[in-house]
Coordinates of C-alpha atoms in Angstrom, one line a residue:
M1 CA -6.0 -19.4 -10.5
K2 CA -9.1 -17.7 -9.2
N3 CA -11.8 -16.6 -11.6
Q4 CA -11.1 -13.0 -12.6
N5 CA -14.8 -12.1 -12.9
S6 CA -15.4 -13.5 -9.4
L7 CA -12.6 -11.3 -8.1
K8 CA -14.1 -8.3 -9.8
V9 CA -17.5 -9.0 -8.2
L10 CA -16.0 -9.5 -4.8
L11 CA -14.2 -6.2 -5.0
L12 CA -17.3 -4.3 -6.0
L13 CA -19.3 -6.0 -3.3
S14 CA -16.7 -5.2 -0.7
I15 CA -16.8 -1.5 -1.8
L16 CA -20.6 -1.4 -1.5
T17 CA -20.6 -3.3 1.8
M18 CA -18.0 -1.0 3.4
M19 CA -19.7 2.1 2.1
T20 CA -22.9 0.9 3.6
A21 CA -21.3 0.0 6.9
C22 CA -19.7 3.4 7.3
S23 CA -21.0 6.1 5.0
K24 CA -18.8 8.7 6.7
P25 CA -15.1 8.2 7.1
N26 CA -13.2 8.8 10.3
S27 CA -11.3 12.1 9.9
S28 CA -9.2 11.9 13.0
G29 CA -5.7 10.4 12.8
D30 CA -5.2 7.3 14.8
N31 CA -2.3 5.5 13.2
D32 CA 0.8 4.7 15.2
F33 CA 2.9 7.5 14.0
S34 CA 0.4 10.3 14.8
S35 CA -0.7 9.2 18.3
T36 CA 0.6 5.9 19.7
S37 CA 2.2 5.4 23.1
N38 CA 2.9 1.7 22.5
D39 CA 6.3 2.2 20.8
S40 CA 9.0 4.8 20.9
A41 CA 9.8 6.8 17.8
S42 CA 12.9 4.6 17.3
T43 CA 10.7 1.5 16.9
Y44 CA 8.4 2.6 14.2
I45 CA 8.5 0.8 10.9
D46 CA 9.4 3.0 7.9
C47 CA 9.1 0.2 5.3
S48 CA 6.7 -2.7 4.9
Q49 CA 5.6 -5.2 2.4
G50 CA 2.5 -7.0 1.2
S51 CA 1.5 -9.5 -1.5
G52 CA -1.6 -9.9 -3.7
Y53 CA -4.2 -12.4 -2.6
S54 CA -3.7 -14.3 -5.9
N55 CA 0.1 -14.0 -5.7
Y56 CA 0.3 -12.0 -9.0
M57 CA 2.2 -9.2 -7.3
S58 CA 4.4 -8.3 -4.3
I59 CA 4.9 -4.7 -3.2
N60 CA 7.2 -2.9 -0.9
I61 CA 5.9 0.4 0.7
R62 CA 7.8 3.1 2.5
S63 CA 7.0 6.4 4.2
V64 CA 8.3 9.6 2.7
T65 CA 10.4 12.1 4.6
I66 CA 11.1 15.5 3.1
D67 CA 13.3 18.1 4.9
N68 CA 13.2 15.8 8.0
V69 CA 9.4 16.0 8.0
N70 CA 7.4 12.8 7.6
R71 CA 4.8 13.3 4.8
G72 CA 1.7 11.4 5.8
D73 CA 0.1 12.5 2.5
L74 CA 2.7 10.6 0.4
M75 CA 3.7 7.0 0.2
R76 CA 6.2 5.3 -2.1
L77 CA 5.7 1.8 -3.6
K78 CA 8.0 -0.5 -5.4
F79 CA 6.8 -3.7 -7.0
D80 CA 8.9 -6.7 -6.1
S81 CA 7.0 -8.7 -8.6
L82 CA 4.2 -8.0 -11.0
N83 CA 2.4 -10.3 -13.4
S84 CA 3.7 -10.0 -17.0
N85 CA 0.1 -9.7 -18.2
F86 CA 0.3 -6.1 -17.0
A87 CA 1.9 -5.4 -20.4
N88 CA -1.1 -6.8 -22.2
G89 CA -3.6 -4.1 -21.6
G90 CA -3.7 -4.3 -17.8
Y91 CA -3.7 -1.3 -15.5
I92 CA -3.3 -0.4 -11.8
Q93 CA -5.4 1.6 -9.5
I94 CA -4.9 2.4 -5.8
Y95 CA -7.4 3.0 -3.1
R96 CA -7.3 3.6 0.7
W97 CA -9.3 2.2 3.6
Q98 CA -9.5 2.7 7.3
S99 CA -10.8 0.8 10.4
S100 CA -10.6 1.2 14.1
S101 CA -12.0 -0.3 17.4
T102 CA -14.7 2.5 17.4
A103 CA -15.6 2.6 13.7
P104 CA -16.4 0.0 11.0
K105 CA -14.2 -0.6 8.0
Y106 CA -14.5 2.1 5.3
L107 CA -13.1 1.9 1.8
D108 CA -12.8 5.2 -0.1
P109 CA -14.2 4.3 -3.5
T110 CA -12.3 7.2 -5.2
P111 CA -9.0 6.0 -6.7
L112 CA -5.9 7.9 -5.5
S113 CA -3.4 9.7 -7.8
F114 CA 0.1 8.3 -8.2
R115 CA 3.1 8.7 -10.5
A116 CA 6.1 6.8 -11.7
E117 CA 9.7 7.9 -10.8
A118 CA 13.1 6.6 -11.6
I119 CA 14.5 4.9 -8.5
S120 CA 18.1 5.9 -9.3
S121 CA 17.5 9.7 -9.6
G122 CA 13.9 10.4 -8.5
A123 CA 13.2 11.8 -12.0
L124 CA 9.6 11.9 -13.0
M125 CA 8.5 9.3 -15.5
T126 CA 4.8 10.1 -15.5
N127 CA 2.5 12.8 -14.2
F128 CA 0.0 12.0 -11.4
A129 CA -2.9 9.9 -12.6
T130 CA -5.6 7.7 -11.0
S131 CA -4.6 4.7 -13.1
L132 CA -1.4 3.6 -15.0
N133 CA -1.0 1.0 -17.7
W134 CA 1.9 -0.2 -19.9
S135 CA 1.3 2.4 -22.5
N136 CA 1.4 5.2 -19.9
L137 CA 4.8 4.0 -19.0
A138 CA 6.3 4.2 -22.5
Y139 CA 8.6 7.1 -21.6
A140 CA 9.8 5.3 -18.5
R141 CA 10.5 2.1 -20.4
V142 CA 12.7 4.0 -22.9
N143 CA 14.3 6.3 -20.4
Q144 CA 15.2 3.3 -18.1
N145 CA 16.0 0.9 -20.9
A146 CA 13.4 -1.6 -19.6
A147 CA 11.8 -3.8 -22.2
T148 CA 9.8 -6.1 -19.9
V149 CA 7.7 -5.7 -16.8
A150 CA 10.4 -7.4 -14.7
E151 CA 13.0 -4.9 -15.9
L152 CA 10.7 -1.9 -15.4
I153 CA 9.8 -2.6 -11.8
E154 CA 13.5 -2.9 -10.9
K155 CA 14.1 0.6 -12.0
V156 CA 10.8 2.5 -11.3
R157 CA 9.0 3.3 -8.1
F158 CA 5.6 4.9 -7.6
T159 CA 4.7 7.9 -5.3
V160 CA 1.1 7.9 -4.1
N161 CA -0.8 11.0 -3.0
T162 CA -2.8 9.6 -0.1
K163 CA -4.7 12.9 0.5
D164 CA -4.4 12.1 4.2
T165 CA -2.4 14.6 6.2
A166 CA -4.5 13.7 9.3
A167 CA -3.3 10.1 9.1
A168 CA -6.9 8.8 9.3
Y169 CA -6.4 6.0 6.8
Q170 CA -4.2 3.0 7.6
V171 CA -4.2 0.9 4.4
L172 CA -3.5 1.2 0.7
K173 CA -5.3 -1.2 -1.6
V174 CA -3.4 -1.8 -4.9
V175 CA -5.6 -3.4 -7.6
L176 CA -4.4 -4.9 -10.8
Y177 CA -7.0 -5.1 -13.6
D178 CA -6.8 -6.8 -17.0
A179 CA -7.8 -5.2 -20.3
S180 CA -11.4 -6.2 -19.7
N181 CA -11.6 -4.4 -16.4
N182 CA -11.6 -7.7 -14.4
V183 CA -9.6 -7.8 -11.2
V184 CA -6.5 -9.9 -11.6
D185 CA -5.2 -9.4 -8.1
Q186 CA -5.3 -6.9 -5.2
A187 CA -3.0 -6.2 -2.3
D188 CA -3.6 -4.5 1.0
L189 CA -0.6 -2.6 2.5
L190 CA -0.3 -1.0 5.9
M191 CA 1.0 2.5 5.5
P192 CA 4.1 3.3 7.5
K193 CA 4.9 4.6 10.0
F194 CA 3.4 2.1 12.5
A195 CA 4.6 0.1 15.5
A196 CA 7.3 -2.4 14.6
H197 CA 6.2 -5.0 17.1
P198 CA 2.9 -6.7 16.2
T199 CA 1.9 -7.0 19.9
N200 CA 2.2 -3.2 20.3
Y201 CA 0.4 -2.6 17.0
A202 CA -2.5 -4.8 18.2
I203 CA -3.4 -2.0 20.7
E204 CA -4.8 1.3 19.6
P205 CA -3.7 4.6 21.2
N206 CA -7.1 4.7 22.9
G207 CA -6.4 1.3 24.5
G208 CA -8.9 -0.6 22.4
A209 CA -8.0 -3.7 20.4
R210 CA -7.0 -2.9 16.8
P211 CA -9.3 -4.6 14.3
T212 CA -8.1 -8.1 13.3
A213 CA -8.2 -7.0 9.6
L214 CA -5.4 -4.5 10.3
Q215 CA -3.5 -6.8 12.7
N216 CA -3.4 -9.4 10.0
L217 CA -1.7 -7.0 7.6
H218 CA 1.3 -6.4 9.9
P219 CA 4.3 -7.9 8.0
F220 CA 5.8 -9.4 11.2
R221 CA 2.6 -10.7 12.8
S222 CA 4.1 -14.2 12.9
L223 CA 6.9 -12.9 15.2
A224 CA 4.5 -11.6 17.9
N225 CA 5.4 -14.4 20.4
Q226 CA 8.9 -15.3 19.3
G227 CA 10.8 -13.2 21.8
F228 CA 12.0 -10.5 19.4
T229 CA 12.2 -6.9 20.5
A230 CA 10.6 -4.0 18.6
A231 CA 14.1 -2.7 17.8
Q232 CA 15.1 -6.1 16.3
I233 CA 11.9 -6.2 14.2
R234 CA 12.4 -2.7 13.0
S235 CA 15.9 -3.6 11.9
H236 CA 14.6 -6.5 9.9
S237 CA 12.0 -4.3 8.2
N238 CA 14.8 -2.3 6.6
S239 CA 15.0 -5.1 4.1
F240 CA 11.8 -3.8 2.6
C241 CA 13.3 -0.3 2.1
F242 CA 14.2 1.0 -1.4

């Protein structure tokens, strides 16, 4: 297991490095859903998945559609796995970052607001907050009859306010801290909707090569040269939906 203090230092250094590299974020939307010509609307991915770099959590992510309108300012998350130490004083925060062929990587250092909801009914379990811990989820645990972390994540999802109606950011960074504010794990998740086929995703709408850091987050990057169509990959991505 990686040293938690080292992970904390690495996260802080990455924030400082990215802020130095790009002090002003790109405000123009360049994700696939807003402006791509590489995939048709029928071959966007609505649901995706990512894992923590220390394998302490696995998370599914999906786009949000309300009244037939895609809400780029909202994303939904469901933990497929989460380390049980979350119940021992740990907490979660969520950030966003962007990158493109014409601009360096930029991590917004301000944590995003998110809330817990019952998967079965959509009922609110918490208000929006920039961090959530086990105590904050006390009502959800009682309401959903969930005594353990594993039971809770089967019954609760999280809706994130990305503050990004322009679709300028491509990635959510979910960070799990322990009670001493050390980073236990972190996961970078591409925000749907984006091109289902990794070969199409590799090219930006302006024709430039998408940064490798983003290409590597595509959940089906290993299928790029395996003969699958975008429609087939999109169909497989439905397994990440919830």
